[in-house]
PDB file of C-alpha atoms in Angstrom:
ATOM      1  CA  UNK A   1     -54.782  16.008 -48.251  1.00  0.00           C
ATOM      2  CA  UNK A   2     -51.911  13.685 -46.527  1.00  0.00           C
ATOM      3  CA  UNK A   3     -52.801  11.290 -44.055  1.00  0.00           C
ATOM      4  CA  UNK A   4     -50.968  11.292 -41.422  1.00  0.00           C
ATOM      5  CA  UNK A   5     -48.232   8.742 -40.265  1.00  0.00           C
ATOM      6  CA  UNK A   6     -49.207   6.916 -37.833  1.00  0.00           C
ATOM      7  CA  UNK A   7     -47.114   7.244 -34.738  1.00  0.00           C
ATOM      8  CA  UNK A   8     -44.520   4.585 -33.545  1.00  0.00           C
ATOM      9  CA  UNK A   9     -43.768   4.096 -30.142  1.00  0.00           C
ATOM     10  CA  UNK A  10     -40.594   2.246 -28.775  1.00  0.00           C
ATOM     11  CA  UNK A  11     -41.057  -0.806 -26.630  1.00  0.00           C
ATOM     12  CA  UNK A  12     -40.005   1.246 -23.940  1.00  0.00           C
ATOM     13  CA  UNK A  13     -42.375   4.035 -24.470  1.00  0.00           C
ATOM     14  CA  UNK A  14     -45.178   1.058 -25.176  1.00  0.00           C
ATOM     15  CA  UNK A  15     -44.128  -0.406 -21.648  1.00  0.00           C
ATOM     16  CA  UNK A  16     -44.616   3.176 -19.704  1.00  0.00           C
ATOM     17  CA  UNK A  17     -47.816   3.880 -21.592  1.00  0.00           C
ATOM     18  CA  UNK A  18     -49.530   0.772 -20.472  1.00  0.00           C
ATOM     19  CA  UNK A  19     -48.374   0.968 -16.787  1.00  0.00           C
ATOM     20  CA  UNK A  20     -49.460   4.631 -17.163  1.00  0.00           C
ATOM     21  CA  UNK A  21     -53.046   3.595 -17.877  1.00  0.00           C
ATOM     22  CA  UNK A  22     -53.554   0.874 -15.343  1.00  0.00           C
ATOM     23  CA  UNK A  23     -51.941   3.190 -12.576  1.00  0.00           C
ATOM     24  CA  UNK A  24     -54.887   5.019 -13.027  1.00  0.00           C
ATOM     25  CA  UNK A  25     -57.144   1.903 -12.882  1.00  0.00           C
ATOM     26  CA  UNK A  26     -55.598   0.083  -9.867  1.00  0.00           C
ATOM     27  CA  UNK A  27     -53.871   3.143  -8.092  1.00  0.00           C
ATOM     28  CA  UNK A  28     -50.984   1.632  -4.929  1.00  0.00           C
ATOM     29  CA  UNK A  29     -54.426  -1.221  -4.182  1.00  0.00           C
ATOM     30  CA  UNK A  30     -52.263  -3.347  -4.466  1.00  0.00           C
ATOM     31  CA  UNK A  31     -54.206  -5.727  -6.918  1.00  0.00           C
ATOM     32  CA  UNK A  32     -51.494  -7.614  -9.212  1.00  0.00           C
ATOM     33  CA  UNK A  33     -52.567  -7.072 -13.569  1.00  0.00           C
ATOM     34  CA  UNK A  34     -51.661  -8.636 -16.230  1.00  0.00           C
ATOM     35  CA  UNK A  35     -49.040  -6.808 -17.220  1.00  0.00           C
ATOM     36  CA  UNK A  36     -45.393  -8.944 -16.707  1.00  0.00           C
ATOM     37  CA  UNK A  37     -43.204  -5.792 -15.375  1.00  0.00           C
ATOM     38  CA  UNK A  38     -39.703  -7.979 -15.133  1.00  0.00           C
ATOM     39  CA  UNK A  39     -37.934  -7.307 -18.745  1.00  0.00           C
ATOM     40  CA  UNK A  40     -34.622  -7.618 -20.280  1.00  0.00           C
ATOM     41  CA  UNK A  41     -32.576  -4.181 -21.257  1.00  0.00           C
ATOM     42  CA  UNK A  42     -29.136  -4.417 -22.856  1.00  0.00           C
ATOM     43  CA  UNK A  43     -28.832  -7.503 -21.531  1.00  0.00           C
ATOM     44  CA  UNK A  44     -29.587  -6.795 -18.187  1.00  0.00           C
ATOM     45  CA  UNK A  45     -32.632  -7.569 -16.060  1.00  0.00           C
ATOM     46  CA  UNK A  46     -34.930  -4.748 -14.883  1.00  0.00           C
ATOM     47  CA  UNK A  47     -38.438  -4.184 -13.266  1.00  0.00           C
ATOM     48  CA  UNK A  48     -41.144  -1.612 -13.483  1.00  0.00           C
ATOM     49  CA  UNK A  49     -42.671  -0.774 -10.492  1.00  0.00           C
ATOM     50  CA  UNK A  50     -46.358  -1.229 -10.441  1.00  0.00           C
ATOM     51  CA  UNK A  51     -49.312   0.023  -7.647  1.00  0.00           C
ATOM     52  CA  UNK A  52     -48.932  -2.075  -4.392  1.00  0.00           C
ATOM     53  CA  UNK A  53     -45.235  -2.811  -4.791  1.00  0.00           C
ATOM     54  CA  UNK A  54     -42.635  -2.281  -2.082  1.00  0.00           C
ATOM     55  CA  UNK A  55     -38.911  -2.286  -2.378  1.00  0.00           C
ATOM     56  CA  UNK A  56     -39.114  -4.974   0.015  1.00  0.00           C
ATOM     57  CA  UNK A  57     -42.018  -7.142  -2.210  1.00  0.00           C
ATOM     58  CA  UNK A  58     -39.975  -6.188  -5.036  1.00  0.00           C
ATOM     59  CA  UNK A  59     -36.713  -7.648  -3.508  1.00  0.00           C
ATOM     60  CA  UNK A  60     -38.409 -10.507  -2.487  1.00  0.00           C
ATOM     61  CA  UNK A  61     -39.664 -11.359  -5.717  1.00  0.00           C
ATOM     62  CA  UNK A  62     -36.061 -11.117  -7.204  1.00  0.00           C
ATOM     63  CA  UNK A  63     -34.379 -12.559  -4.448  1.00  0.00           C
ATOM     64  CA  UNK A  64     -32.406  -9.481  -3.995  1.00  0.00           C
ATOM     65  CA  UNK A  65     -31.347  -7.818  -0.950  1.00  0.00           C
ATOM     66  CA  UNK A  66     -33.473  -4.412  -0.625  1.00  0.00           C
ATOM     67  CA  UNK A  67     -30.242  -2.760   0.463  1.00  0.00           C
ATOM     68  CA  UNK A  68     -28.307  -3.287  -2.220  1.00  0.00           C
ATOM     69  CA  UNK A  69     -31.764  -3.238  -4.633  1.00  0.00           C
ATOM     70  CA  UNK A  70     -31.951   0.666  -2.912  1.00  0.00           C
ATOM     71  CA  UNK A  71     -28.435   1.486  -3.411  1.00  0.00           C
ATOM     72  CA  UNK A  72     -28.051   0.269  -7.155  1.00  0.00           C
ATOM     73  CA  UNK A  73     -30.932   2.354  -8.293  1.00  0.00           C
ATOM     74  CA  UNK A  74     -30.376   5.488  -5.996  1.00  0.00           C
ATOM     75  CA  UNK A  75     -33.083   4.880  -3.288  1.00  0.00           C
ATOM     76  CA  UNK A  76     -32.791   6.854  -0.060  1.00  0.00           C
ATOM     77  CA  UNK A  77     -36.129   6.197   0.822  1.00  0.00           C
ATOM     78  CA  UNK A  78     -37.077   2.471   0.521  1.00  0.00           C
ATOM     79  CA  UNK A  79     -41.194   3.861   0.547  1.00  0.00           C
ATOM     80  CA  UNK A  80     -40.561   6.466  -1.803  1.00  0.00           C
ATOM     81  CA  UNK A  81     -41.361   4.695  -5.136  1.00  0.00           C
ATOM     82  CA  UNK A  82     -43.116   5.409  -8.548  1.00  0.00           C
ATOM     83  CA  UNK A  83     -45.283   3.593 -10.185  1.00  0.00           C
ATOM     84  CA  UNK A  84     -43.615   3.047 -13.563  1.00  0.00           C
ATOM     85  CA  UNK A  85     -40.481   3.407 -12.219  1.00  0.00           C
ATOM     86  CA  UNK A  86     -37.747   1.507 -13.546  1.00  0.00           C
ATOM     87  CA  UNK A  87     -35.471  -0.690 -11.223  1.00  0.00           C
ATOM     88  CA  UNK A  88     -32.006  -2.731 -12.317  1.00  0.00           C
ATOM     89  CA  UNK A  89     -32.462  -5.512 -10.726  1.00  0.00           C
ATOM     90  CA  UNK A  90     -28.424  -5.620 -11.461  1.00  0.00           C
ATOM     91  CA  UNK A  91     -25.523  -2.938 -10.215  1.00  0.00           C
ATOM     92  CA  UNK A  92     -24.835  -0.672 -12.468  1.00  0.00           C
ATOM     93  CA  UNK A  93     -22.345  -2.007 -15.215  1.00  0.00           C
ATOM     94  CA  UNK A  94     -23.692  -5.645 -15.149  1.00  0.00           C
ATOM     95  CA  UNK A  95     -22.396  -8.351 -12.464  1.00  0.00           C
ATOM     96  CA  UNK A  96     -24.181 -10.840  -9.921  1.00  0.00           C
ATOM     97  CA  UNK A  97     -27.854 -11.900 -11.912  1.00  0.00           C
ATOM     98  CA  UNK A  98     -31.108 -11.760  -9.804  1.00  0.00           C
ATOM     99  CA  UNK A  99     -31.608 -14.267 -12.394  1.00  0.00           C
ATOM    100  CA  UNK A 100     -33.150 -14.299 -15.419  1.00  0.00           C
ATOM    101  CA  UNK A 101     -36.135 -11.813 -14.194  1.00  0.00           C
ATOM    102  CA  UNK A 102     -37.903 -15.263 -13.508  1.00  0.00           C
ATOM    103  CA  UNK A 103     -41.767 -14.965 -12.800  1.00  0.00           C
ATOM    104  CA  UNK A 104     -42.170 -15.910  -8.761  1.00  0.00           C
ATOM    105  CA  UNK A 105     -44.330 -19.621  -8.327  1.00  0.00           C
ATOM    106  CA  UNK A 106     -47.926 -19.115  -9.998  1.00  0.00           C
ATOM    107  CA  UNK A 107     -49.751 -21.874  -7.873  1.00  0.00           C
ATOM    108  CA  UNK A 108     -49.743 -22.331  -4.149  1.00  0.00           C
ATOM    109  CA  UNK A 109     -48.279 -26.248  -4.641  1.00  0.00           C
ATOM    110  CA  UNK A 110     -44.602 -26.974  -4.094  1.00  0.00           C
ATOM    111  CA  UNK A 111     -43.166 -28.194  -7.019  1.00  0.00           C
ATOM    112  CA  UNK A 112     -41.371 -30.926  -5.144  1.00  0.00           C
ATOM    113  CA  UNK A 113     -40.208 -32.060  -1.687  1.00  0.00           C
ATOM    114  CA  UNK A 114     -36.736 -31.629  -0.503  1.00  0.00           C
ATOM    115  CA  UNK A 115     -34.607 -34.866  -0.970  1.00  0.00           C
ATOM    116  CA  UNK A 116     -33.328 -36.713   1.595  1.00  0.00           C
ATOM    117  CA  UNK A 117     -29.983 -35.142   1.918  1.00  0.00           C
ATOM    118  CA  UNK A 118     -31.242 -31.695   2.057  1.00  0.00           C
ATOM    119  CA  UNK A 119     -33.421 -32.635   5.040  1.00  0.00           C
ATOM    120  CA  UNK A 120     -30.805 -32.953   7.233  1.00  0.00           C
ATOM    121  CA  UNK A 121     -31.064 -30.284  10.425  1.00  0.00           C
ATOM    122  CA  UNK A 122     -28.531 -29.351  12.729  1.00  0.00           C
ATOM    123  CA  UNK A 123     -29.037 -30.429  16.468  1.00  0.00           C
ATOM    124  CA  UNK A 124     -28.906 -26.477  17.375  1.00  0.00           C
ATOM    125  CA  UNK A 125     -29.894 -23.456  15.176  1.00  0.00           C
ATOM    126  CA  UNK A 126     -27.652 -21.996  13.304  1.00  0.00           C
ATOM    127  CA  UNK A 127     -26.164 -18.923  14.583  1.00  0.00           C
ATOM    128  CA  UNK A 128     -28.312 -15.911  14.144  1.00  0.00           C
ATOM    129  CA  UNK A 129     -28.641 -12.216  15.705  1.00  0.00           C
ATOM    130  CA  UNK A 130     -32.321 -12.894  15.475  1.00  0.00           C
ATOM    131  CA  UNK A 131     -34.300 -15.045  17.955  1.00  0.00           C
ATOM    132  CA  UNK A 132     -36.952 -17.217  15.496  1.00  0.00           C
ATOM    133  CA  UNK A 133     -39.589 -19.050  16.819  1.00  0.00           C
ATOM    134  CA  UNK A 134     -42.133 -21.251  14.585  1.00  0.00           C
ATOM    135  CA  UNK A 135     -44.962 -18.970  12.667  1.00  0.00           C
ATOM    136  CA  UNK A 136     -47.711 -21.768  14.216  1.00  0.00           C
ATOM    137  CA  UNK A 137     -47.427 -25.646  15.078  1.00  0.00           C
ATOM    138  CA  UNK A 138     -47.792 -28.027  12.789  1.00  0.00           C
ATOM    139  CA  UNK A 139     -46.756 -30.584  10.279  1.00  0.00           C
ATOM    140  CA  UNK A 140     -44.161 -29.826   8.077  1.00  0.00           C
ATOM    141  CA  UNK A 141     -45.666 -30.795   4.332  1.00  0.00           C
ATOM    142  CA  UNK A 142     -42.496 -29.749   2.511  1.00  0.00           C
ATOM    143  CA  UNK A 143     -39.282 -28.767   3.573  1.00  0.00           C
ATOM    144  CA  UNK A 144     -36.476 -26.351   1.941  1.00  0.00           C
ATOM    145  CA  UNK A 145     -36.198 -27.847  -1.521  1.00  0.00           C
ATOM    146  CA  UNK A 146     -32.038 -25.846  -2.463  1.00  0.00           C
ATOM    147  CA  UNK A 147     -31.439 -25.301  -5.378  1.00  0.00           C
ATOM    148  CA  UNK A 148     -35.621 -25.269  -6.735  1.00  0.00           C
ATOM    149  CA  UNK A 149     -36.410 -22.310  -8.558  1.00  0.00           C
ATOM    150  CA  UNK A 150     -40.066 -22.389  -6.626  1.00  0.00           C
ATOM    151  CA  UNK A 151     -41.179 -22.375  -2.687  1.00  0.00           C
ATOM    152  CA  UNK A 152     -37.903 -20.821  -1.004  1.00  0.00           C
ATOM    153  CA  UNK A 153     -39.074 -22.165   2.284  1.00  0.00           C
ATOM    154  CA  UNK A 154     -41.305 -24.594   4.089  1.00  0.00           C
ATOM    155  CA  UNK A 155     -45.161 -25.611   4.225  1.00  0.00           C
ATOM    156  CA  UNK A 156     -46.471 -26.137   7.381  1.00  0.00           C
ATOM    157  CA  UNK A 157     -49.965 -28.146   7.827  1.00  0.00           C
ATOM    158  CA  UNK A 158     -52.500 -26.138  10.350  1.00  0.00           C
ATOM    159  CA  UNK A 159     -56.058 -25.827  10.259  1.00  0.00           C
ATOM    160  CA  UNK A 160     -57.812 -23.240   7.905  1.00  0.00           C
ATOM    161  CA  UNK A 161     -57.929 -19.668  10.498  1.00  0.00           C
ATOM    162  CA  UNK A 162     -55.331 -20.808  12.545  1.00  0.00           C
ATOM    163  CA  UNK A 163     -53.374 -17.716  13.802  1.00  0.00           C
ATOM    164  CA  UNK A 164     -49.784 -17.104  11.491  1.00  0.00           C
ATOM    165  CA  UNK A 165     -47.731 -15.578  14.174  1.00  0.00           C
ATOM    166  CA  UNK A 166     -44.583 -12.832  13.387  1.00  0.00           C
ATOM    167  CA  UNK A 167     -41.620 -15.127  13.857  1.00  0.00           C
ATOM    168  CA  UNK A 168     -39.529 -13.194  15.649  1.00  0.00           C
ATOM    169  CA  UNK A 169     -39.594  -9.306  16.495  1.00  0.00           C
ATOM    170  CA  UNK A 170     -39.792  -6.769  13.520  1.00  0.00           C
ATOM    171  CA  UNK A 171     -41.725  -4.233  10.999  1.00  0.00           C
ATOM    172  CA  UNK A 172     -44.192  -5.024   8.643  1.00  0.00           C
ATOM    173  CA  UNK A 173     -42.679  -3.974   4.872  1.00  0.00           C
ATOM    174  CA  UNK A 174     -45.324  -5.263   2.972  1.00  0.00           C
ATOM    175  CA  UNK A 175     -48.889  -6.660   3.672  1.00  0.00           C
ATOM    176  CA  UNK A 176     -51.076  -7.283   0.538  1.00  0.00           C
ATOM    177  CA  UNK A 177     -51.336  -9.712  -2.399  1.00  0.00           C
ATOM    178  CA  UNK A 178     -49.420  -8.120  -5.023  1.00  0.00           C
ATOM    179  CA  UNK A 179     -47.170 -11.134  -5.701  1.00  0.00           C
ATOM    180  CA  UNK A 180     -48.450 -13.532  -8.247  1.00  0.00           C
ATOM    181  CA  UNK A 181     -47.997 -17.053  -6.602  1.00  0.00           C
ATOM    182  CA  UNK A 182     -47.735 -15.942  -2.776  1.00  0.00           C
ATOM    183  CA  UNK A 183     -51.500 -15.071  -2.501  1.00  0.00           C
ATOM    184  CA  UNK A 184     -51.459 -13.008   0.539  1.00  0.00           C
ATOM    185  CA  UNK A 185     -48.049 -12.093   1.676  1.00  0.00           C
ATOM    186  CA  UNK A 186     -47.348 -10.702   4.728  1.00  0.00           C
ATOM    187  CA  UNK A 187     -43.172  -9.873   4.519  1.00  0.00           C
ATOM    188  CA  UNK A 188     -41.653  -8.540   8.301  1.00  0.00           C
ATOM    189  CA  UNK A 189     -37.991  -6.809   8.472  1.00  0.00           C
ATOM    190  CA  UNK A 190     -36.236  -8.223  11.915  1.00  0.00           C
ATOM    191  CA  UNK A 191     -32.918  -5.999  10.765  1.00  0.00           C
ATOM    192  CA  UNK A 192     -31.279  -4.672   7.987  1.00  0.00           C
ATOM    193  CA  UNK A 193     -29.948  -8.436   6.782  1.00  0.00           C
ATOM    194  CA  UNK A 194     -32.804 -10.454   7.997  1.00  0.00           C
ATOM    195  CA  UNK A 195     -36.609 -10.766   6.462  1.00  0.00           C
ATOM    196  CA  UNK A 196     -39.399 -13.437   7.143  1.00  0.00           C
ATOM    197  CA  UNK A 197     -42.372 -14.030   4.787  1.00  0.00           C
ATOM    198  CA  UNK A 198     -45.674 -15.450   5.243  1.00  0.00           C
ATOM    199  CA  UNK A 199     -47.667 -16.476   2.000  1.00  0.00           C
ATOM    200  CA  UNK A 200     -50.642 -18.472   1.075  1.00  0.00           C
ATOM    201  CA  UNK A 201     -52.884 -16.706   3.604  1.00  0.00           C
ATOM    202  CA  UNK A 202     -56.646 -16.546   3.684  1.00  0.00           C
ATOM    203  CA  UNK A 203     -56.647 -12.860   5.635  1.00  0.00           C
ATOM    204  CA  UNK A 204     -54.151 -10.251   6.922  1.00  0.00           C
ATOM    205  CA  UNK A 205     -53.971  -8.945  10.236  1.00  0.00           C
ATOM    206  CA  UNK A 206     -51.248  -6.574  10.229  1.00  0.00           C
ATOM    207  CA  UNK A 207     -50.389  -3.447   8.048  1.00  0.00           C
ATOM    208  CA  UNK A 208     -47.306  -1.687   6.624  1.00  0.00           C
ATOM    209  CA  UNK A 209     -45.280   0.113   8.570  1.00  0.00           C
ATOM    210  CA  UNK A 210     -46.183  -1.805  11.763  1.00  0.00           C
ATOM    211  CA  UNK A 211     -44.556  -2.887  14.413  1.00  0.00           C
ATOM    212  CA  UNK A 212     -44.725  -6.598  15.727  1.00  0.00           C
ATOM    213  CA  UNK A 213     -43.624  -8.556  18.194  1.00  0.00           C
ATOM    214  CA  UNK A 214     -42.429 -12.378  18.568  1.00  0.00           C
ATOM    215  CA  UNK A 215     -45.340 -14.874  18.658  1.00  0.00           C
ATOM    216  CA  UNK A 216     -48.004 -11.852  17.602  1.00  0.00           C
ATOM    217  CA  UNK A 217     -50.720 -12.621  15.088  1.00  0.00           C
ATOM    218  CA  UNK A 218     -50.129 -11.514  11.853  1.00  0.00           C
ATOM    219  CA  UNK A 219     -52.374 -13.240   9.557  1.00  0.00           C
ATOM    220  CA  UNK A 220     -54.660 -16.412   9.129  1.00  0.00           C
ATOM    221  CA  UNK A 221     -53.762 -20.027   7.702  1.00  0.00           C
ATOM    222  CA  UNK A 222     -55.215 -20.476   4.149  1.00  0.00           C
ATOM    223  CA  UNK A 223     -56.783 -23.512   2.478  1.00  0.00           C
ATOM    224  CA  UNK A 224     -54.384 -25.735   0.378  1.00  0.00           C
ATOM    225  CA  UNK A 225     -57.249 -25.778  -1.994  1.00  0.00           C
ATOM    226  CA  UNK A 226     -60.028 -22.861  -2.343  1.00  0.00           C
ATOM    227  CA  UNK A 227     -61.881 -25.671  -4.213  1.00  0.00           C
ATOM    228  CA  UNK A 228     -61.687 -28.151  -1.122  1.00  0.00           C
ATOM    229  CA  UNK A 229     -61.571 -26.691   1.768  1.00  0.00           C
ATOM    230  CA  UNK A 230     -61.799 -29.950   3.565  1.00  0.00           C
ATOM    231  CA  UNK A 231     -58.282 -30.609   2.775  1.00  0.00           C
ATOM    232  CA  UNK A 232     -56.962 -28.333   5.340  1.00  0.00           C
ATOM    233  CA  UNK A 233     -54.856 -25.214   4.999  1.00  0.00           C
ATOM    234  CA  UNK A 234     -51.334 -24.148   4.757  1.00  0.00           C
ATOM    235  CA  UNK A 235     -48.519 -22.275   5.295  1.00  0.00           C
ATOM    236  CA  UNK A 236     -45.850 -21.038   3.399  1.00  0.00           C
ATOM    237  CA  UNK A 237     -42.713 -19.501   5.993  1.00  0.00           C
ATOM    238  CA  UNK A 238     -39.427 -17.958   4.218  1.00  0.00           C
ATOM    239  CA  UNK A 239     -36.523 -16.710   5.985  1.00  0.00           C
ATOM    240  CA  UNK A 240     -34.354 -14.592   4.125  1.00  0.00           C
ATOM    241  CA  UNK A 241     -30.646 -13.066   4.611  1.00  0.00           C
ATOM    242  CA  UNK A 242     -29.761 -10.459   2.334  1.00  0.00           C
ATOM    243  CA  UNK A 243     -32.268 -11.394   0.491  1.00  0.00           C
ATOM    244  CA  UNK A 244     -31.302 -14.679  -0.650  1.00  0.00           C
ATOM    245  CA  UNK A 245     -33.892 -17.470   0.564  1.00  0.00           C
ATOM    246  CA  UNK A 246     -32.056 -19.940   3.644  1.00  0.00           C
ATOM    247  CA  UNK A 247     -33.730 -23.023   5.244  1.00  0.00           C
ATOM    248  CA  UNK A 248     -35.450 -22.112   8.173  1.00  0.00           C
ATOM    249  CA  UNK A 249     -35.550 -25.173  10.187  1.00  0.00           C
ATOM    250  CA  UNK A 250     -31.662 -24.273  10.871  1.00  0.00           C
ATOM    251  CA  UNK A 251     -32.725 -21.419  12.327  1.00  0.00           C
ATOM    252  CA  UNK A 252     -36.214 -22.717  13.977  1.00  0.00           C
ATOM    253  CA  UNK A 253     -35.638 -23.858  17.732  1.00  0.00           C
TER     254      UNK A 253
END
């Protein structure tokens, strides 16, 4: 009698099986697995979509404007996504990199500080359609490092609990802590250019879908350290326009 062949699955095939089989562990929870779901296809990068995952989450994790993320890939409906789904993270036919699929920070701590040139703020925000005011007050540990492939905003000091406030008008588009390195996220449209997000918090207060207004709570400062909580917590506040990180305090009153 013949024994069989054994049966050989392509790396794509591999890829879908896996994400089929934890799909059914971890349903849309929401819980981030093991699995890296960024990957390189004819030389382009693309992402699989895995339970919790927005377009929004996803866009932020590429630093890629969900518009164009939506139109490249045929989205009409930015909540209408599959999990397993595959995403270019490029338009069709190559062109402008969201980078080399790079993995988003894996630790809460800034990599480095900004140097001195790059602190420089304007005497008056920069112009904006969107009225910002400061997610909560306090020191500001680390400011807008350009050009560093990690942070993409500032850390603000506060106490542990103290109340992360929606930074201007909007809708929740994600709420959860499916982005290794942000802990939990909390990410807020204001328009269709314009997105604030809110990482490194120790509990949520708002949900997707919801609506929020300027100065409301959204969330509650997290320690810098779960292993020393005497230390304090912190903040981590990212504006973004089209997608593409900017430095807030040019936009902060």
């Amino acid at each position: 009698m013949r024994t069989p062949r054994p049966l050989l699955l392509s790396s794509r095939a591999r890829r879908m099986l896996v994400v089929s089989l934890l799909s059914g562990l971890f349903g849309l929870s929401g819980c981030a697995t093991p699995t890296d779901y960024r990957s390189w296809e004819g030389g382009q990068p693309v992402y699989y979509v895995k339970g919790g995952d927005t377009l929004y989450s996803i866009a932020v994790a590429n630093d890629v404007d969900w518009q164009r993320l939506a139109r490249w890939n045929g989205i009409s409906n930015p909540r209408h996504l599959k999990i397993g789904q595959r995403l270019r993270l490029n338009p069709p036919g190559g062109g402008a990199s969201a980078g080399r699929a790079s993995k988003a920070p894996t630790t809460s701590a800034p990599v480095k500080t900004a140097s001195t040139d790059s602190r420089s703020r304007r005497a008056t925000p920069a112009a904006s359609p969107v009225e910002w005011k400061w997610p909560l007050e306090g020191r500001v540990l680390h400011r807008f490092p350009e050009g560093s492939a990690s942070q993409k905003g500032v850390i603000l000091a506060a106490s542990i609990d103290t109340p992360v406030r929606a930074a201007a008008d909007g809708k929740v588009v994600y709420s959860g802590d499916g982005l290794p390195g942000y802990g939990n996220l909390v990410i807020v449209k204001h328009n269709a250019e314009w997105l604030s997000a809110y990482a490194y918090n120790k509990s949520l207060a708002v949900s997707e879908g919801q609506q929020v207004r300027r100065g409301q709570t959204i969330a509650r400062v997290g320690p810098r350290d779960h292993r020393k909580p005497d230390q304090g917590g912190h903040l981590l506040f990212q504006i973004r326009r089209q997608g593409k990180p900017v430095d807030p305090e040019r936009y902060l009153p």
